[in-house]
XYZ file of N, CA, C and O in Angstrom:
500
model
N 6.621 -21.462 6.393
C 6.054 -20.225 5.896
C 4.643 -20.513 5.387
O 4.319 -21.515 4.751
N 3.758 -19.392 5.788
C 2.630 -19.804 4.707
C 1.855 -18.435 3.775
O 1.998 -17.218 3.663
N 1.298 -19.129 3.429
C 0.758 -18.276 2.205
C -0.348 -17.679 2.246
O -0.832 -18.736 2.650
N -1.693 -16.627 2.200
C -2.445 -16.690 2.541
C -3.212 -15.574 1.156
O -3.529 -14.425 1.464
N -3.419 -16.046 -0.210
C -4.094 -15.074 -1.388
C -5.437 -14.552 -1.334
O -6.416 -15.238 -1.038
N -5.461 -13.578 -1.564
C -6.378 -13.004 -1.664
C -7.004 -12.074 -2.838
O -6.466 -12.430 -3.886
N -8.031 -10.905 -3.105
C -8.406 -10.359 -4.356
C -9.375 -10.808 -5.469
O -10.078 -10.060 -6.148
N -9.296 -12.205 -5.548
C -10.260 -12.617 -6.345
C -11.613 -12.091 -6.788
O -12.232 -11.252 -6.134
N -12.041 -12.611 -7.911
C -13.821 -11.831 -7.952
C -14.405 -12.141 -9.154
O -14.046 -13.247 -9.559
N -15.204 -11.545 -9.896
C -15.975 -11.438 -11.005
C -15.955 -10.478 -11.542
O -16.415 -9.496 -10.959
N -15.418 -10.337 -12.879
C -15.416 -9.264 -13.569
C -15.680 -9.378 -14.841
O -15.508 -10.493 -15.335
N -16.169 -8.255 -15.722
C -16.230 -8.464 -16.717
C -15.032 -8.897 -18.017
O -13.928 -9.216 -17.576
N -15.131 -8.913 -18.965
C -13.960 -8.836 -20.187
C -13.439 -7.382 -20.480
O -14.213 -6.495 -20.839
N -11.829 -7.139 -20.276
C -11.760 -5.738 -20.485
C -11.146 -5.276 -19.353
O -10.033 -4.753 -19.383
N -12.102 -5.507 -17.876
C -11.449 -4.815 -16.710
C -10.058 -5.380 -16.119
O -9.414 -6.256 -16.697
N -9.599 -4.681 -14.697
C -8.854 -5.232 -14.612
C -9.005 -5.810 -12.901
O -10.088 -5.568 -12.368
N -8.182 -6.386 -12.254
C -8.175 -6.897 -11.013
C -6.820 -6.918 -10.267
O -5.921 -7.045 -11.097
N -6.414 -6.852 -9.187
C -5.499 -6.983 -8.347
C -5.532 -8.108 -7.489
O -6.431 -8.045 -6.651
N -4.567 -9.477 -7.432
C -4.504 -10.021 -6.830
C -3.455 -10.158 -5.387
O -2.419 -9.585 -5.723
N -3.305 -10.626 -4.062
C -2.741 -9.976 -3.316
C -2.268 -11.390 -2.812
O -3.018 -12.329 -3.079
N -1.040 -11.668 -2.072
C -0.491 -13.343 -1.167
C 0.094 -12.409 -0.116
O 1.156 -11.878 -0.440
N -0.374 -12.125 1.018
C 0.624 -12.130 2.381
C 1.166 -13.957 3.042
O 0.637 -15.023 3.359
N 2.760 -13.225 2.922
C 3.542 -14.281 3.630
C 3.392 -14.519 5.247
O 3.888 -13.707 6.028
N 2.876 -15.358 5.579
C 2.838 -15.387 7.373
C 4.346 -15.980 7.755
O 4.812 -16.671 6.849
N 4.866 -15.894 8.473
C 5.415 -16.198 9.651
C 7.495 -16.123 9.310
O 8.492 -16.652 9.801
N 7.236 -15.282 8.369
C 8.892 -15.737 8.074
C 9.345 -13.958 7.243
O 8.578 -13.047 6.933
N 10.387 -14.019 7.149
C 10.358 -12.564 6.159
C 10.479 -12.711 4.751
O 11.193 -13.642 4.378
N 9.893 -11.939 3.810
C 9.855 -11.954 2.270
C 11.479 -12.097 1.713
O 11.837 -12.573 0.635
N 12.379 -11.502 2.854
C 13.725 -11.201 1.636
C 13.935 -12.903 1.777
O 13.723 -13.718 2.674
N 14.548 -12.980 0.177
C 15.579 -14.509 0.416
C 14.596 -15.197 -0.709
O 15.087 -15.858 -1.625
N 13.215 -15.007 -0.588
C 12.174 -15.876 -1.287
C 12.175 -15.835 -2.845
O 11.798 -14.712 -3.178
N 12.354 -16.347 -3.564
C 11.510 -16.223 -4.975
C 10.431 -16.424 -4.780
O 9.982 -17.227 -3.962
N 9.571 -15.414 -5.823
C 7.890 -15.873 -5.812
C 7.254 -15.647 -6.975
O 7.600 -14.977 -7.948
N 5.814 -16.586 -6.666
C 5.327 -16.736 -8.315
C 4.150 -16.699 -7.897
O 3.784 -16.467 -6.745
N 3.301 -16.999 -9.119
C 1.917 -16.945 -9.387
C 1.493 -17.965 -10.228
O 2.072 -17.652 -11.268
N 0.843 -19.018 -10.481
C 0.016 -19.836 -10.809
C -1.321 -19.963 -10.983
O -1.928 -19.224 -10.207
N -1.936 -20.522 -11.601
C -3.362 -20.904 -12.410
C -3.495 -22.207 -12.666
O -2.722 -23.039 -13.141
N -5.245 -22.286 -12.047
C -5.310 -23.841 -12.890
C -6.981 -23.481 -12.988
O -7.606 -22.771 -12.199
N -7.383 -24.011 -13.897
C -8.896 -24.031 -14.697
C -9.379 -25.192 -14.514
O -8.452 -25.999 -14.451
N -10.494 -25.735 -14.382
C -11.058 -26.838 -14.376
C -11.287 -27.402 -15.526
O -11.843 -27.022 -16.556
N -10.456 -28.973 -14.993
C -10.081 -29.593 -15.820
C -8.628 -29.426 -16.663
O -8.379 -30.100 -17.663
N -7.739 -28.452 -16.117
C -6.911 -28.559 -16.687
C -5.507 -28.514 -15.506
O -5.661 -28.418 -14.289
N -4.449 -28.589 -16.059
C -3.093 -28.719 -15.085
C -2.875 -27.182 -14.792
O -3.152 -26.190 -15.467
N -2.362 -27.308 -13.721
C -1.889 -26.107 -12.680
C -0.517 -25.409 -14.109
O 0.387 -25.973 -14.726
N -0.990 -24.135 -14.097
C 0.186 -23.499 -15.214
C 0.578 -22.288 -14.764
O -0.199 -21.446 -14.316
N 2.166 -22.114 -14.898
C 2.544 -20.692 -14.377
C 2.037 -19.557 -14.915
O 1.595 -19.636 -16.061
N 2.003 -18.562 -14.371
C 1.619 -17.347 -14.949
C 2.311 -16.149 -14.479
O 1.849 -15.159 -15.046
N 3.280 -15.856 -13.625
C 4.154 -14.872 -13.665
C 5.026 -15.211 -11.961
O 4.476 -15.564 -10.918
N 6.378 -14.969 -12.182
C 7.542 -14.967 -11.319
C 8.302 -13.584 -11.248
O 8.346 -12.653 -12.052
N 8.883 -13.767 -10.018
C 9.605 -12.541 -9.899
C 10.536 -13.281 -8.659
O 10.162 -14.053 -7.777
N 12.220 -12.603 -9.021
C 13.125 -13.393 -8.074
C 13.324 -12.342 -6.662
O 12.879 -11.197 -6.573
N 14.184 -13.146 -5.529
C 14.303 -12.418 -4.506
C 15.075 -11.066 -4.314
O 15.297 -10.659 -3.173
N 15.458 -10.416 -5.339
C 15.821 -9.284 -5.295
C 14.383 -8.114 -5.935
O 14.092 -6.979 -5.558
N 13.777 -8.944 -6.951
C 12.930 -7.827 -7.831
C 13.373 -7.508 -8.800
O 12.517 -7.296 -9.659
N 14.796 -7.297 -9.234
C 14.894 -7.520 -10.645
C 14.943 -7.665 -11.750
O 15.281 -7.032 -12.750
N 14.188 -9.502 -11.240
C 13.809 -10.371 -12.753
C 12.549 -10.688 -12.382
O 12.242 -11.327 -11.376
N 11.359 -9.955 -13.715
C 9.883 -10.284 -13.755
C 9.730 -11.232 -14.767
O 9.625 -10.820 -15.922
N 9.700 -12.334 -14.556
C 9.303 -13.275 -16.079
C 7.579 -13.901 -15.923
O 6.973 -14.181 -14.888
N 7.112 -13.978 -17.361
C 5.600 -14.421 -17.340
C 5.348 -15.089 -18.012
O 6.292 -15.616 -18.601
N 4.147 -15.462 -18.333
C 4.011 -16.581 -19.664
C 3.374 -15.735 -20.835
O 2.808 -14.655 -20.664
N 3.551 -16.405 -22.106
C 3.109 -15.660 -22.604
C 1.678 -15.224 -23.032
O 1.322 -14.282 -23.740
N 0.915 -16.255 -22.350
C -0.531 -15.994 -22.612
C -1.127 -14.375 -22.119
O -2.110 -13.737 -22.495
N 0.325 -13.962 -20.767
C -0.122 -12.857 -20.010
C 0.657 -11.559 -19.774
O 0.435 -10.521 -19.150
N 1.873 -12.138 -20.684
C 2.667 -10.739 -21.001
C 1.990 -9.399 -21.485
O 1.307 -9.157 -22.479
N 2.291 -8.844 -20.746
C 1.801 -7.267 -21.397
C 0.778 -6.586 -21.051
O 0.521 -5.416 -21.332
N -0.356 -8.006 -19.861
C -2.123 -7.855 -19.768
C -1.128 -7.343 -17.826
O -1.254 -6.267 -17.243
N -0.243 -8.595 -17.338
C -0.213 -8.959 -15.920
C 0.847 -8.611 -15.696
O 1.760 -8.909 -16.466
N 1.080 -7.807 -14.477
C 2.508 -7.516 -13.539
C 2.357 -7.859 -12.414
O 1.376 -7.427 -11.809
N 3.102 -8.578 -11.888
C 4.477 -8.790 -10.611
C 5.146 -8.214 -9.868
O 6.266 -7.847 -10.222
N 4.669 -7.962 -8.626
C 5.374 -7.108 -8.010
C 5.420 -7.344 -6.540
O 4.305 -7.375 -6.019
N 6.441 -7.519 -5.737
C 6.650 -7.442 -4.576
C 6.843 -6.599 -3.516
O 7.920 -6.003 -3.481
N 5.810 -6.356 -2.386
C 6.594 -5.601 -1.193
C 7.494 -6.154 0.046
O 6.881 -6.649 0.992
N 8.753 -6.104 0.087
C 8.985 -7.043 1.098
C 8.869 -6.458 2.570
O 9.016 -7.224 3.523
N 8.623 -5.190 2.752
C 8.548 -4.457 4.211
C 7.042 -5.022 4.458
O 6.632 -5.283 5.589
N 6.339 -5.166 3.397
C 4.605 -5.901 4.174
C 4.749 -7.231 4.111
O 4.037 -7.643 5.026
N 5.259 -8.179 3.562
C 5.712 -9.464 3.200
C 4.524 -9.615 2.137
O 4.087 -10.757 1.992
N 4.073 -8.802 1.536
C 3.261 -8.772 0.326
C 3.402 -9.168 -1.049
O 3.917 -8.242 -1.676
N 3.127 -10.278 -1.859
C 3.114 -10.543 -3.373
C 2.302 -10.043 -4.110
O 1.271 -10.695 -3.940
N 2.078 -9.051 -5.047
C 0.710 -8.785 -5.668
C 1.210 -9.243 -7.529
O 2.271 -9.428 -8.126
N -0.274 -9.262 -7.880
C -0.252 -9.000 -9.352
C -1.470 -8.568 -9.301
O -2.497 -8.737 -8.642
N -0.831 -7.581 -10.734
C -2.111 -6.422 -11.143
C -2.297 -7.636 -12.410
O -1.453 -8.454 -12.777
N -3.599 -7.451 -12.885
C -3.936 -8.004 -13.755
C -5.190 -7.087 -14.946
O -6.357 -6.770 -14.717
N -4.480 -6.911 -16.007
C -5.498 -5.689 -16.889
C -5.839 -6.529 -17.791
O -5.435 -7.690 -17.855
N -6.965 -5.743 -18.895
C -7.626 -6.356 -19.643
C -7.596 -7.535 -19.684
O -7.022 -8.387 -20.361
N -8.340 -7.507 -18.812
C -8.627 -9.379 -18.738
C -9.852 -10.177 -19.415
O -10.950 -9.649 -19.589
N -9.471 -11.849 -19.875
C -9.895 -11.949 -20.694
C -10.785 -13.189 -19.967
O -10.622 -13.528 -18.794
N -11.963 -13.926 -21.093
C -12.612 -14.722 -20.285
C -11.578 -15.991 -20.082
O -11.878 -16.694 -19.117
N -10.561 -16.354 -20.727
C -9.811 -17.727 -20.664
C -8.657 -17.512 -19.696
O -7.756 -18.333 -19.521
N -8.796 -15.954 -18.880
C -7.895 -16.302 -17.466
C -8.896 -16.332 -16.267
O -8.522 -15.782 -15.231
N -9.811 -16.767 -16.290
C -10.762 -17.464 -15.351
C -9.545 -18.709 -15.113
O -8.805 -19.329 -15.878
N -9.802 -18.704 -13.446
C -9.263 -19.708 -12.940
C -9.207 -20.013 -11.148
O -9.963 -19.402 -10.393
N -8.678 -20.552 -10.883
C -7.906 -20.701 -9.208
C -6.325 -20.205 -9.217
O -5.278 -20.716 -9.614
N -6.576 -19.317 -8.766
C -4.838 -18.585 -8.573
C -4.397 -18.515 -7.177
O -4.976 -18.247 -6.124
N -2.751 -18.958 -7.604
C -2.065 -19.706 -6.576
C -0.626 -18.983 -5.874
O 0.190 -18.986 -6.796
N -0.218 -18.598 -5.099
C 0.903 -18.043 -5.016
C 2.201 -19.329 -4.713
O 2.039 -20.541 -4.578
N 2.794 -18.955 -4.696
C 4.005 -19.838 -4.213
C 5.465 -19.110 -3.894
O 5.814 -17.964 -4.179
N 6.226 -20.195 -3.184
C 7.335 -19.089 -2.508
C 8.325 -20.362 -2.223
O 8.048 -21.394 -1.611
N 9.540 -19.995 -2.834
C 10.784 -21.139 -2.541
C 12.039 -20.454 -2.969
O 12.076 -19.534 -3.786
N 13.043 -20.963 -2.368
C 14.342 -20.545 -2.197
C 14.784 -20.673 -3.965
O 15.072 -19.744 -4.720
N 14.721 -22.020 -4.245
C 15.794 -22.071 -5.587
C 15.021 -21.656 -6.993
O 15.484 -20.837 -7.787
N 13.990 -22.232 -7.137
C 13.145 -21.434 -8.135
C 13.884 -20.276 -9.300
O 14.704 -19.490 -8.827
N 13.723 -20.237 -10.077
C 14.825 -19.063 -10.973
C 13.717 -19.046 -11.871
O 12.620 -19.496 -11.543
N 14.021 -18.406 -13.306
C 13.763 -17.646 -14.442
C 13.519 -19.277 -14.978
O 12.433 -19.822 -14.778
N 14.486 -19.888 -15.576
C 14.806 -21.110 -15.999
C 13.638 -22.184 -15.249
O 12.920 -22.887 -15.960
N 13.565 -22.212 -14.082
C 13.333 -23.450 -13.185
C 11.529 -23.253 -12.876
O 10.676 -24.141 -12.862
N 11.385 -21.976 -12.681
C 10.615 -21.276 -12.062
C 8.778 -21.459 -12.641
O 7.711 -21.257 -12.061
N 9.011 -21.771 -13.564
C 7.817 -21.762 -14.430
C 7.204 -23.549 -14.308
O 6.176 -23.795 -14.940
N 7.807 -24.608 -13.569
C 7.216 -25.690 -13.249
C 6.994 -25.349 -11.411
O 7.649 -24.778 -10.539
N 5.736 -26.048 -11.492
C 4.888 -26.008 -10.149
C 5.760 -27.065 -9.267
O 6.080 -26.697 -8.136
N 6.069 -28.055 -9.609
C 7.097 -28.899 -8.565
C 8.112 -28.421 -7.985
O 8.391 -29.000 -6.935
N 8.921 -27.390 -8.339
C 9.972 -27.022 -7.819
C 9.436 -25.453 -6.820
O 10.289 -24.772 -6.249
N 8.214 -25.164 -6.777
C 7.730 -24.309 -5.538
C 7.924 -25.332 -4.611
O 8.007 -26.519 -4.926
N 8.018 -24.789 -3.188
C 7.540 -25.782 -2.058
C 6.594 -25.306 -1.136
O 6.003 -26.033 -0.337
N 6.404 -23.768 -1.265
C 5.037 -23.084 -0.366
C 3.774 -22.713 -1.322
O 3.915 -21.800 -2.136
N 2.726 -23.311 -1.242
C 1.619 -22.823 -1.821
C 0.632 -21.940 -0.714
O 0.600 -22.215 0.485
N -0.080 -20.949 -1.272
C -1.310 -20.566 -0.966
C -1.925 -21.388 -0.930
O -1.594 -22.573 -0.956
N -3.527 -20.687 -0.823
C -4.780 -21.556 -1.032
C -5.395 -21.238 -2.201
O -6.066 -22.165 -2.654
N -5.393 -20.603 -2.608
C -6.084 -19.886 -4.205
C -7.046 -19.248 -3.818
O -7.729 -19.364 -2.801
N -7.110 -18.300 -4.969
C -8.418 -16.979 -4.795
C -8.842 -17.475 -6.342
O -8.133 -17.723 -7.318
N -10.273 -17.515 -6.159
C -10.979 -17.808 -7.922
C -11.083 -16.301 -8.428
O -11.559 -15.423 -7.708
N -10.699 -16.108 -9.463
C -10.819 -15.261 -10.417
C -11.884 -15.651 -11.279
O -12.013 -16.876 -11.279
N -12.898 -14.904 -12.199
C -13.731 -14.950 -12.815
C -14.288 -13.835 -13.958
O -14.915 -12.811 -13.687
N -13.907 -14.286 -15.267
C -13.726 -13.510 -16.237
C -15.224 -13.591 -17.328
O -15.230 -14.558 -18.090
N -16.528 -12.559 -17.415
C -17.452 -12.709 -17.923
C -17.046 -12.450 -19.473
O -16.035 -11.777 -19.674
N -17.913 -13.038 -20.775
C -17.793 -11.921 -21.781
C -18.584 -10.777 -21.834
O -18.389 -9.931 -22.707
């Protein structure tokens, strides 16, 4: 399967952005999927999951309440909306997509096995 993110950009502090992952070559049902971040200089960190039914939305808490999760599986589409955004979610954002992944499991980057490529996000004050 692969991954292919998109949406990224430059924005100010405040606005908001939509980020987008089409799945190539396989179908969305069956998948758990997530979203990831990493900043320069720092380790790759989760930032919001959602399991293969839709469900269960879990996030971190740096982004509860700002970022939602949401899946289409008839487009094989992953999105997150992302609002008032701040300058310290500047980053490289990552999608990912794996069978066992859960609520519990889901929030370490080793246990994905499909990555995107990342879309840079960019947060001004």
């Amino acid at each position: 399967v692969q991954l292919q993110a998109s949406g990224g950009g430059s924005v100010q502090a405040g606005e908001s952005m939509r980020l987008a992952c089409l799945v190539r070559g396989r179908t969305l049902a069956g998948y758990n999927l997530a979203w990831f971040r990493q900043a320069p200089g720092r380790e790759k960190e989760f930032v919001a999951g959602i399991t293969r039914r839709g469900n269960i939305r879990y996030y971190s808490d740096s982004v509860k309440g700002r970022f939602t999760i949401s899946r289409d599986d008839l487009t094989k589409t992953l999105y997150l909306q992302m609002n008032s955004l701040k300058p310290e979610d500047t980053a490289l954002y990552y999608c990912a997509a794996d069978y066992s992944p859960h609520v519990s499991s889901g929030r370490t980057p080793g246990n994905w096995a499909y990555w995107g490529q990342g879309t840079q996000v960019t947060v001004s004050s």
